[in-house]
Coordinates of C-alpha atoms and ligand atoms in Angstrom, one line a residue:
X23 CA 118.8 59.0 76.2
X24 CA 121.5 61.3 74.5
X25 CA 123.2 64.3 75.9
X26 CA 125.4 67.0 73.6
X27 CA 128.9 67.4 75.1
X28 CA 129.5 71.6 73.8
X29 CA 133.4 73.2 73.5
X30 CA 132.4 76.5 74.1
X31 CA 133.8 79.3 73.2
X32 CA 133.8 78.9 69.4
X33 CA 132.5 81.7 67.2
X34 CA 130.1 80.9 64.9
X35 CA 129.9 81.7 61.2
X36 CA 128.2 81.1 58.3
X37 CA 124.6 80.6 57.2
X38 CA 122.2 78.2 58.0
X39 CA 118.4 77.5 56.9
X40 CA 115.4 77.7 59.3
X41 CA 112.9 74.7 59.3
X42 CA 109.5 74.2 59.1
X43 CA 107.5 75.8 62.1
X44 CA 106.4 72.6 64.1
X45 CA 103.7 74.8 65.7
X46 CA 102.7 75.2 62.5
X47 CA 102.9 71.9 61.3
X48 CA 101.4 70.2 64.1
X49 CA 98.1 71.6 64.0
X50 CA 97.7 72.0 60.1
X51 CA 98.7 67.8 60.1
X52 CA 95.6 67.8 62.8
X53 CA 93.5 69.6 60.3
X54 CA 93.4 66.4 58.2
X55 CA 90.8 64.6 60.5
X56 CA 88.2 67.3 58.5
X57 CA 89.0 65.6 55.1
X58 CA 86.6 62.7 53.5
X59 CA 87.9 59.4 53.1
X60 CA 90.0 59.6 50.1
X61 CA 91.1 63.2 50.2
X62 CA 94.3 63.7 50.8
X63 CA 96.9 67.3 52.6
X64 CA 99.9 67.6 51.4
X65 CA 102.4 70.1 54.1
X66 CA 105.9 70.5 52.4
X67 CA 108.5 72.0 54.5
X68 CA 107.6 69.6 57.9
X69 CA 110.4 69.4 60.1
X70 CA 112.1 66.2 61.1
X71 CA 110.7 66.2 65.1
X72 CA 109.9 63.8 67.5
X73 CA 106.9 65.9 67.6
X74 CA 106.0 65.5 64.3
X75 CA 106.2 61.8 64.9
X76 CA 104.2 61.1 67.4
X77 CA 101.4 63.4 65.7
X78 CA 101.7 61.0 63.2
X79 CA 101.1 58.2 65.3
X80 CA 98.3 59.3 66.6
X81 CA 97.0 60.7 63.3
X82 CA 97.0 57.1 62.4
X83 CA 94.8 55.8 65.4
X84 CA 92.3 58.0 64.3
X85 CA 92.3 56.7 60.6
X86 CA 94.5 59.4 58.7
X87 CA 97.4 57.8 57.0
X88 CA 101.1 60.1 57.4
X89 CA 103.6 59.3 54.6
X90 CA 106.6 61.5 54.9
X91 CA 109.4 62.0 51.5
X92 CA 111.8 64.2 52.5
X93 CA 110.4 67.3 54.2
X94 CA 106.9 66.6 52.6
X95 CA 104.1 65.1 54.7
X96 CA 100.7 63.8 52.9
X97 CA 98.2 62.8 54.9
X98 CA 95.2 60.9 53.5
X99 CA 92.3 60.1 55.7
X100 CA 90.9 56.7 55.6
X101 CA 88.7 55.9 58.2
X102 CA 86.8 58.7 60.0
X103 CA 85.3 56.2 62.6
X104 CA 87.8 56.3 64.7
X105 CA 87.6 59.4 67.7
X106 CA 89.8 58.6 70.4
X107 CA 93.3 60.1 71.4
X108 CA 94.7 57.8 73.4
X109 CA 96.8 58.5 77.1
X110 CA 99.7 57.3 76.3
X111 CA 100.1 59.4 73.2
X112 CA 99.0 62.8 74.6
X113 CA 100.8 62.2 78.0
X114 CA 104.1 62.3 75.6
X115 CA 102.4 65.5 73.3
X116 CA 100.5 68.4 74.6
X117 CA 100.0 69.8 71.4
X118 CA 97.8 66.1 70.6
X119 CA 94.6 68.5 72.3
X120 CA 94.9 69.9 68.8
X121 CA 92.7 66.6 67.3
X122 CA 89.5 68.2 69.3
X123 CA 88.2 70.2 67.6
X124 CA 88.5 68.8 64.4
X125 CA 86.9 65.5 65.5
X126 CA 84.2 66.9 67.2
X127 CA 83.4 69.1 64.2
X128 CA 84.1 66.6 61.5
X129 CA 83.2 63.0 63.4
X130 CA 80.4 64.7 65.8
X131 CA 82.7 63.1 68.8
X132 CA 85.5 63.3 70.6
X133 CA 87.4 61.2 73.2
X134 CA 90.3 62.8 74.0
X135 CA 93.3 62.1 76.7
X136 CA 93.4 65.6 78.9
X137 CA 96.3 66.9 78.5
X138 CA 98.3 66.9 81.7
X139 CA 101.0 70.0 82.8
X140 CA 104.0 70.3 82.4
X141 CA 107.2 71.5 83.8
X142 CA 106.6 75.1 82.1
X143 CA 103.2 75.0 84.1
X144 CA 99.5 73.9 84.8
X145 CA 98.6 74.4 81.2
X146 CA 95.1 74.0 81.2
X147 CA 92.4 73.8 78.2
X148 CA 89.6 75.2 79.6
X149 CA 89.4 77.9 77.0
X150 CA 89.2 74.8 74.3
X151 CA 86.4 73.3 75.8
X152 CA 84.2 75.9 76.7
X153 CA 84.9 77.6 73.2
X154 CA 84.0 73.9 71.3
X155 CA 80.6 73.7 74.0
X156 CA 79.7 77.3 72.7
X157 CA 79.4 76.0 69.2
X158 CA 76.9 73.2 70.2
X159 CA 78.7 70.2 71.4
X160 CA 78.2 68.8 75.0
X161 CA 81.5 67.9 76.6
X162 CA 82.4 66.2 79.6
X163 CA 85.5 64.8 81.8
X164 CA 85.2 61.8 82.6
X165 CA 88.3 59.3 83.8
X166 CA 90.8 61.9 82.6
X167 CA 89.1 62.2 79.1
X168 CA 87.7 64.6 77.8
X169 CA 84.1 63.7 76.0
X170 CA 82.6 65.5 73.2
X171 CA 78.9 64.2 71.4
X172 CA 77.5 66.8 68.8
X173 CA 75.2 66.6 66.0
X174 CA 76.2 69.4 63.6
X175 CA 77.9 72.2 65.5
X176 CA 76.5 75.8 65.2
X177 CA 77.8 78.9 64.6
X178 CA 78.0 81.3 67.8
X179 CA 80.0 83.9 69.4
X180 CA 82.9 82.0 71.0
X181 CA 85.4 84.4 73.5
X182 CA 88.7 83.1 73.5
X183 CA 90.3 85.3 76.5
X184 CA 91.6 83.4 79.6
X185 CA 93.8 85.1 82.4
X186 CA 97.2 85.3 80.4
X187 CA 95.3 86.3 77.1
X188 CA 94.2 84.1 74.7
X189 CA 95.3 80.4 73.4
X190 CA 96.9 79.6 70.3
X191 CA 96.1 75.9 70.4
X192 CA 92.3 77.2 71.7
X193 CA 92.0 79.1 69.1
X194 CA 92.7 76.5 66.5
X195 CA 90.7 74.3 68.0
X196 CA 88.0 76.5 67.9
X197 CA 88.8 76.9 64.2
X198 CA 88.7 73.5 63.5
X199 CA 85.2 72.8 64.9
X200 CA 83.5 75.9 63.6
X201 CA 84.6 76.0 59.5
X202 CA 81.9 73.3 59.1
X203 CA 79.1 74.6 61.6
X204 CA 75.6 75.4 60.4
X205 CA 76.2 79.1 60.1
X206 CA 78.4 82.1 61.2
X207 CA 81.1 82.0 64.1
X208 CA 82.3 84.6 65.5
X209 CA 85.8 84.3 67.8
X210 CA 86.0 87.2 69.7
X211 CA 90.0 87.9 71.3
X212 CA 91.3 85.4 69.2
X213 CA 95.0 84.2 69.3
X214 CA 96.9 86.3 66.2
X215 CA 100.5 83.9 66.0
X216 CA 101.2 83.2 62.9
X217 CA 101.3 79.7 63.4
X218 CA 97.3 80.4 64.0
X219 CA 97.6 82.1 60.7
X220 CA 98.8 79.4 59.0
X221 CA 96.4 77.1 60.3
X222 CA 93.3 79.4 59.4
X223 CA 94.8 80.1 55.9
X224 CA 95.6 76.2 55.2
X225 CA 91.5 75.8 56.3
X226 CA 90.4 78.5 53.7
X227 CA 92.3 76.5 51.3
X228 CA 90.8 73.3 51.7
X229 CA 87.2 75.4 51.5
X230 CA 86.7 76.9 54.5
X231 CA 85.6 80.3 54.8
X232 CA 87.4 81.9 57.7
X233 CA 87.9 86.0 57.7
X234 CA 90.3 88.7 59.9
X235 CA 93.0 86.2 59.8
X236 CA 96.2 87.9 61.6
X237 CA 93.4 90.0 63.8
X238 CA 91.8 89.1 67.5
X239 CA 88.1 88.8 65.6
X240 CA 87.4 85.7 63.3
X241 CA 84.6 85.2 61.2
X242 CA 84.3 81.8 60.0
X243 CA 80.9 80.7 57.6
X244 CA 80.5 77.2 57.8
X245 CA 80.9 75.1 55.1
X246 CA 79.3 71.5 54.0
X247 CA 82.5 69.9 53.6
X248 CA 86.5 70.9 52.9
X249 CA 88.3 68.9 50.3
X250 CA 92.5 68.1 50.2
X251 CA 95.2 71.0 49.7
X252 CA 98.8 71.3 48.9
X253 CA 100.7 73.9 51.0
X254 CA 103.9 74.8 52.1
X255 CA 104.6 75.4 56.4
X256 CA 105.7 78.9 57.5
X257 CA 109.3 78.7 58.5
X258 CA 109.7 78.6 62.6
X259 CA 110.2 82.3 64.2
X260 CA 111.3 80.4 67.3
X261 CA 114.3 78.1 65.7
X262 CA 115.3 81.1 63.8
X263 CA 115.1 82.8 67.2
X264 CA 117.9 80.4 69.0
X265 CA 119.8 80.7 65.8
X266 CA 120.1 84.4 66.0
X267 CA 121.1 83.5 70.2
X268 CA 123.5 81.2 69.2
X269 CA 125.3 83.5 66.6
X270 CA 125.4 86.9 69.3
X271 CA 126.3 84.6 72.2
X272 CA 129.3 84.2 70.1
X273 CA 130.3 87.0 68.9
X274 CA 129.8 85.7 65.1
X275 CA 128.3 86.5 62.2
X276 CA 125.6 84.2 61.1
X277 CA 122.6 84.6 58.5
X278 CA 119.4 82.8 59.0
X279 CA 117.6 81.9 55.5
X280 CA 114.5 81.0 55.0
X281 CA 113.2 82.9 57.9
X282 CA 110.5 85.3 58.6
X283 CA 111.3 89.1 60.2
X284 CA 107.6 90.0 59.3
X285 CA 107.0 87.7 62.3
X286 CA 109.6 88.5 64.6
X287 CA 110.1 92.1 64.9
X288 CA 109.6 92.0 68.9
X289 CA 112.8 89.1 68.9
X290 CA 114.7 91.1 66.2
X291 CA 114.1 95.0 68.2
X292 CA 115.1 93.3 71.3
X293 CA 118.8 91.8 70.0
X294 CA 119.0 95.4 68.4
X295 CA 118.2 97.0 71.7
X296 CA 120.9 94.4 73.4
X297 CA 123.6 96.1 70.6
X298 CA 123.4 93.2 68.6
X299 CA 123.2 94.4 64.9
X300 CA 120.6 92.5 63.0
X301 CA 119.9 93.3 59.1
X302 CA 116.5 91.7 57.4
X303 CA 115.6 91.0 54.1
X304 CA 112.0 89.6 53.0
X305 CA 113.1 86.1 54.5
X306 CA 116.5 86.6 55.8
X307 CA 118.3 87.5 59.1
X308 CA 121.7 88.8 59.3
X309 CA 122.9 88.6 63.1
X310 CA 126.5 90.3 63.4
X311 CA 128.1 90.4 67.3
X312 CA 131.1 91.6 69.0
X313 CA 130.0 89.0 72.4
X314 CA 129.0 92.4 74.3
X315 CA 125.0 93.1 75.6
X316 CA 123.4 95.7 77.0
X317 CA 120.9 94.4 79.3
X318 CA 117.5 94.7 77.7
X319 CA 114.2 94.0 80.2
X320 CA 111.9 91.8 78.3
X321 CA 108.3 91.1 78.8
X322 CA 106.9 88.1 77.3
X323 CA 103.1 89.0 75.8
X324 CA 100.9 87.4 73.7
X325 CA 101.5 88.0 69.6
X326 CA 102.9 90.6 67.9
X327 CA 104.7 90.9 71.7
X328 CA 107.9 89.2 72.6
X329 CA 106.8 85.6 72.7
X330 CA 107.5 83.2 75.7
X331 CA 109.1 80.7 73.6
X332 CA 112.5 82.8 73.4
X333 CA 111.9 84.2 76.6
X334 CA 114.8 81.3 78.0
X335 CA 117.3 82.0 74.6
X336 CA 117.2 85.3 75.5
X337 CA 118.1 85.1 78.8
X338 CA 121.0 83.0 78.0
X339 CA 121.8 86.1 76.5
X340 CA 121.3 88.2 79.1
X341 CA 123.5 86.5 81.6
X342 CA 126.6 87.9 79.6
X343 CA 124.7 91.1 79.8
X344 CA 126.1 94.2 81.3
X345 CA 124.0 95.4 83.4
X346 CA 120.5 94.3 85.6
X347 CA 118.2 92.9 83.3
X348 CA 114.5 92.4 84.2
X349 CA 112.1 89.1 82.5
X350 CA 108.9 88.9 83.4
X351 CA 107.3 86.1 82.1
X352 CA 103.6 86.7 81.4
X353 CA 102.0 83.8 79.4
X354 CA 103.7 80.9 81.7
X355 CA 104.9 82.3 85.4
X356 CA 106.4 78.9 85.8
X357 CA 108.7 78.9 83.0
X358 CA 112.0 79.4 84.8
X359 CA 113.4 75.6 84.8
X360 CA 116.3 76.9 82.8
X361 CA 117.5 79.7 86.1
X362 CA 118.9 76.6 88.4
X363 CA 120.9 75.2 85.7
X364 CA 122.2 78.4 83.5
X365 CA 123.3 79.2 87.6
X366 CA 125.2 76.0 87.4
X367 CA 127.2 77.8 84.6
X368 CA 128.2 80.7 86.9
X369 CA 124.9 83.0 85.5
X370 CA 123.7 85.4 88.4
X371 CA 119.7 85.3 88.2
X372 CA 117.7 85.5 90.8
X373 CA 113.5 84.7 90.9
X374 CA 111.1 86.9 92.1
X375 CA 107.7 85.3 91.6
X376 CA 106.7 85.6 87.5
X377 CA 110.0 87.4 87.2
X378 CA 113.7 86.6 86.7
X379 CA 116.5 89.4 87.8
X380 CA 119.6 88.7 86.1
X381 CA 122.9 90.3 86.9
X382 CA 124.8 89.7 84.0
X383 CA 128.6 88.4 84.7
X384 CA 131.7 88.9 82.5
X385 CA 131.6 85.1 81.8
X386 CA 130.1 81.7 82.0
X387 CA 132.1 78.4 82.9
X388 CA 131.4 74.7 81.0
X389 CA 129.5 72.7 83.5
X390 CA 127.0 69.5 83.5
X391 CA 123.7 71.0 83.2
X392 CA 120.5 69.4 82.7
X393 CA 117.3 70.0 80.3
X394 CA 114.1 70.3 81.2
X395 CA 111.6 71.0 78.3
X396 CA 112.1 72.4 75.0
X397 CA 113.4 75.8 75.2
X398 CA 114.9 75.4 78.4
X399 CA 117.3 73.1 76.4
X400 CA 118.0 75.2 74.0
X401 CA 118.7 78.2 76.4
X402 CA 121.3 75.4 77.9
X403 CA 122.7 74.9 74.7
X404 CA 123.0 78.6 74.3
X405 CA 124.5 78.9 77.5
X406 CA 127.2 76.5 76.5
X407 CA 127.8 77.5 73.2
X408 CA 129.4 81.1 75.3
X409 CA 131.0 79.2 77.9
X410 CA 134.5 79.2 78.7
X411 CA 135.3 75.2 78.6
X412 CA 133.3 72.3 77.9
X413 CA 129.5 71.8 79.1
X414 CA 127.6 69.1 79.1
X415 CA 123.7 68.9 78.1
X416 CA 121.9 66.0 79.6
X417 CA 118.2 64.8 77.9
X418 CA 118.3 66.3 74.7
X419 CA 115.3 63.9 73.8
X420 CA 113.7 67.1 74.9
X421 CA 115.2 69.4 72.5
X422 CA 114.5 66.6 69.7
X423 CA 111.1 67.5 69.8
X424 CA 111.1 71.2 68.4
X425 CA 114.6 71.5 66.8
X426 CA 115.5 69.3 63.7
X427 CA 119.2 68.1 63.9
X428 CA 120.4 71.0 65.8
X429 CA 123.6 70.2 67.0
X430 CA 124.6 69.3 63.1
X431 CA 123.3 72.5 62.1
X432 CA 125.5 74.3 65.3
X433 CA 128.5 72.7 63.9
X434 CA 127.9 73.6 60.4
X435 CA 128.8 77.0 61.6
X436 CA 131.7 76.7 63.5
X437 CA 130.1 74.9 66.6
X438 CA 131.4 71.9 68.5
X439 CA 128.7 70.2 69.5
X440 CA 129.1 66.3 69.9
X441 CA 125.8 64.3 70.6
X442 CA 126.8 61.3 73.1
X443 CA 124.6 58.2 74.5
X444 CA 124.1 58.6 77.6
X445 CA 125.7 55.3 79.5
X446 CA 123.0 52.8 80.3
X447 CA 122.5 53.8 84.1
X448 CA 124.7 57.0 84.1
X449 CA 124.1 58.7 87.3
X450 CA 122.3 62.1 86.0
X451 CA 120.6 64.5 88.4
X452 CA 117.5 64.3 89.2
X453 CA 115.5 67.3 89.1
X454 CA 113.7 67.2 92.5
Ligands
EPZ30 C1 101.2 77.2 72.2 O1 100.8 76.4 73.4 C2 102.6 76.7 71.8 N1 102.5 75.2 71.4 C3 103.6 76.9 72.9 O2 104.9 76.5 72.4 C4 103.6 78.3 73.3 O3 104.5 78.5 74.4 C5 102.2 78.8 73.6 O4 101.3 78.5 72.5 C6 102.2 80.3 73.9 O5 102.6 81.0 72.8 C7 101.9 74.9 70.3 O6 101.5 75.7 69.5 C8 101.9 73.4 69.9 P1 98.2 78.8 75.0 P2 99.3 76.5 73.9 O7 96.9 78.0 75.0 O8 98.4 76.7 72.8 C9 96.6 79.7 79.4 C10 106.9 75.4 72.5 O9 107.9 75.5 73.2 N2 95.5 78.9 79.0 O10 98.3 79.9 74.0 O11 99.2 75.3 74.8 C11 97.9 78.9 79.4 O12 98.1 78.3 80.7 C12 105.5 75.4 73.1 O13 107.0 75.2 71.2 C13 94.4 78.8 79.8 O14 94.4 79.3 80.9 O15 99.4 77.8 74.8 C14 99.0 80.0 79.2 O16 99.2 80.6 80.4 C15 105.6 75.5 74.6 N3 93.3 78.0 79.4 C16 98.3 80.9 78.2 O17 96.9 80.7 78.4 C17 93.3 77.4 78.2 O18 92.3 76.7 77.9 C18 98.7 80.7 76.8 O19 98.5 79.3 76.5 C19 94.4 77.5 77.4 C20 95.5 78.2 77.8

C-alpha cells in the first residue's frame, strides 16, 4: 500500500496531457464480449489504471483475450462460452456490471457478481436489470448473482429514469443488449455523458445501428451480428478536471492538452465563476490563477450539468474560497468521505444532509489525511497541493484506479509529490 507525501505550497506550471477516459474505456473494452470468435477491437489511447487491469482480467475469464502496447488495447474474443463474472473481481470493480448486458445480448446468459456499494453510496443496478428484462431476458438474484437466460432479445421501449436521473453504466448496458435484438429499441431518458457517447458511437462502428446519440432518446435497430473496430478513447473530462484544480489551487498557470471543453463547459463556467480565468481551444485548457476564489455554489446534475465526479476537486477549491459556498450533491448524497479529512487540513465545512456548507479559510495546513475512493483522493491531493507544509496521503491504491501516474505528472509541473511504501504494519487510521 503506497501513500504520496505532498510539499505544498508549490506553484505549478507548465503543460501536461490528459489521458484516456477510463469511463470510456472500460465499457467500450466490455463491448468486446459482442464480437465473434476471431474478431478483434482495437481502443488506442487506454489509460494505464488499475481499473483497466482488472477489466482485463475479467475480460479474460469470459474468453476475450487483452493485449496492451503502449496506450493501445486489442481485444480479440476467443471463446464466447464462458458467462460468468466472478465475486472476487467485481467486489474489487463496480464498473465489471458493465459485462451484462453484452453477455446477455451476445451469449443469451449472464452470471454476474452484484455489484456491492460503496463508500460514495448504495449504488444499486436496478435500472440495468429491469432495462435488460424489458428487452426479453428473464433475470434473477440468486446467492448474490445476478442471473440472466434469453433467447434472442427484442426490441422494446426501455425507461432508463431512477430517483437521481438516469445511469450511465445502465444505459450502456442497455446498449449493449439491445444493438443485436430482433427489432427496434427504444431508451427513453437515457444517460447523455459522453463516455455513453463514446460507447454508442464505438457500437455503430462495429455495425450497430444506434440513433440520438448525445440526446435522452435512443433508437437502436438490431442487427445480426457486429464485427471488430479500430477507435481511438475520448480524453477524460474528469482527469482534465483535477488538473485544472491542481493548477488554480496554486495559483499557476497550467494548460491541459488533449482535452475536451465541448464536454466540460459546466467544470470550465464554474472555475470562471470562482475568478479563475480559463481559455479553451478545440482540445485545449488554459487554467491561469492568482490562488484567490470567489465562492461558487455548485450543484452536481446529471450531463451536460456539473458532474459528481469533480464535485470533491472542487470543493478542495472552495475551502480557500472567500466566502459561504453551498454543494449539494444530487446524483450520490453520500459522497462526502472527503469533508472529515480536507477538516483535518484546517477546511471549515460543515454537512447538512445531501449538502456540504463550506466556509472558506485564508489557508490550509499539511496534515496526514486519508483516501477513501477515487475522487476523494484526488480532492486530498488537491487539498495538499495548497497547503501550507507537508501532507501526507495514505491509500493511493485508490487513486491508482482512475488517474494514470498522477503524482509524476504533478511534478512535471512544479509539484512535489513523492510516492512512499507504506511501512509493512504502519499504524494508519482507520476510517470507522
Ligand atoms: C458512472 O457510475 C461512473 N462510473 C461514476 O464514476 C459516476 O460517478 C456516475 O456514472 C455518475 O456520473 C463509470 O462510468 C464506470 P449511475 P454509474 O448509474 O453508472 C442511481 C468515478 O469516480 N442508480 O449513473 O454506476 C445511483 O445510485 C465513478 O469515476 C439507481 O438508482 O452511476 C446514482 O444515485 C464513481 N439504480 C445515480 O443513479 C441503478 O440501477 C447515477 O448512477 C443505477 C443507478
Amino acid at each position: 500500500m503506497d501513500k504520496f507525501i505532498v510539499e505544498g505550497g508549490r506553484t505549478l506550471r507548465g503543460t501536461v496531457r490528459a489521458k484516456g477516459s477510463k469511463n470510456a474505456a472500460l465499457p467500450m473494452m466490455a463491448a468486446s464480449i459482442l464480437l465473434d470468435p476471431g474478431d478483434r477491437l482495437v481502443l488506442r489511447g487506454v489509460p494505464q489504471l488499475s481499473d483497466i487491469k482488472t477489466m482485463s482480467l475479467l475480460l479474460g475469464k469470459l474468453g476475450v483475450r487483452a493485449d496492451r502496447a503502449g496506450e493501445t488495447v486489442t481485444l480479440r474474443a476467443v471463446d464466447d462460452s464462458e458467462v460468468e463474472a466472478p465475486y472476487e473481481i467485481v467486489r474489487q470493480m463496480r464498473a465489471s456490471i458493465c459485462v451484462l448486458g453484452p453477455l446477455v445480448g451476445r451469449r443469451r446468459a449472464a452470471r454476474v457478481s452484484q455489484p456491492g456499494g460503496c463508500v460514495i453510496g448504495v449504488r444499486p443496478v436496478d435500472l440495468h436489470t429491469r432495462g435488460i428484462a424489458q428487452l426479453g431476458a428473464a433475470i434473477s438474484q440468486e446467492h448474490g448473482y445476478i442471473v440472466a437466460q434469453a433467447r434472442r432479445l427484442v426490441g422494446r421501449t426501455v425507461y432508463l429514469g431512477g430517483a437521481f436521473g438516469s445511469t450511465v453504466t445502465g444505459t450502456e448496458n442497455v446498449l449493449m443488449a439491445a444493438v443485436l435484438a430482433q427489432g427496434t429499441s427504444l431508451i427513453e431518458c437515457a444517460a447523455c455523458e459522453p463516455e455513453v457517447q463514446a460507447v454508442a458511437e464505438l457500437l455503430n462502428a462495429m455495425g450497430a445501428r444506434i440513433q440520438g446519440i448525445g440526446s435522452p432518446r435512443l433508437i437502436v435497430h438490431g442487427v445480426r451480428r457486429l464485427h471488430g473496430a479500430d477507435v481511438e478513447v475520448i480524453p477524460d473530462r474528469i482527469e482534465a478536471g483535477t488538473f485544472m484544480a491542481a493548477a488554480a489551487v496554486t495559483g499557476g498557470d497550467v494548460r491541459i492538452d488533449h482535452s475536451r471543453p465541448d464536454h466540460m463547459v459546466a467544470v470550465v463556467e464554474h472555475f470562471r465563476s470562482a475568478g479563475v480565468h480559463v481559455e479553451t481551444g478545440d482540445d485545449w485548457i488554459r487554467v491561469m490563477s492568482n490562488g484567490l476564489f470567489k465562492p461558487v455554489d455548485v450543484a452536481t446534475l446529471p450531463y451536460p450539468g456539473f458532474p459528481t465526479d469533480m464535485q470533491a476537486q472542487f470543493m478542495a477549491l472552495m475551502t480557500l474560497g472567500e466566502g459561504i459556498t453551498v454543494i449539494t450533491e444530487k446524483i450520490y448524497p453520500d459522497r462526502f468521505m472527503h469533508v472529515a479529512e480536507l477538516g483535518r487540513m484546517g477546511a471549515r465545512i460543515r454537512k447538512e444532509g445531501s449538502c456540504a456548507i463550506i466556509e472558506g479559510v485564508k489557508s490550509l495546513h499539511g496534515a496526514e489525511v486519508m483516501a477513501s475512493d477515487l475522487r476523494a483522493s484526488a480532492s486530498l491531493v488537491v487539498a495538499a497541493l495548497a497547503a501550507d507544509g507537508v501532507s501526507e496521503v495514505h491509500r493511493v491504491y485508490h487513486l491508482d484506479r482512475g488517474y494514470d501516474h498522477l503524482e509524476r505528472r504533478l511534478n512535471a509541473l512544479g509539484a512535489r509529490v513523492q510516492r512512499v511504501e507504506e511501512k509493512k504494519g504502519a499504524l494508519v487510521r482507520e476510517a470507522v
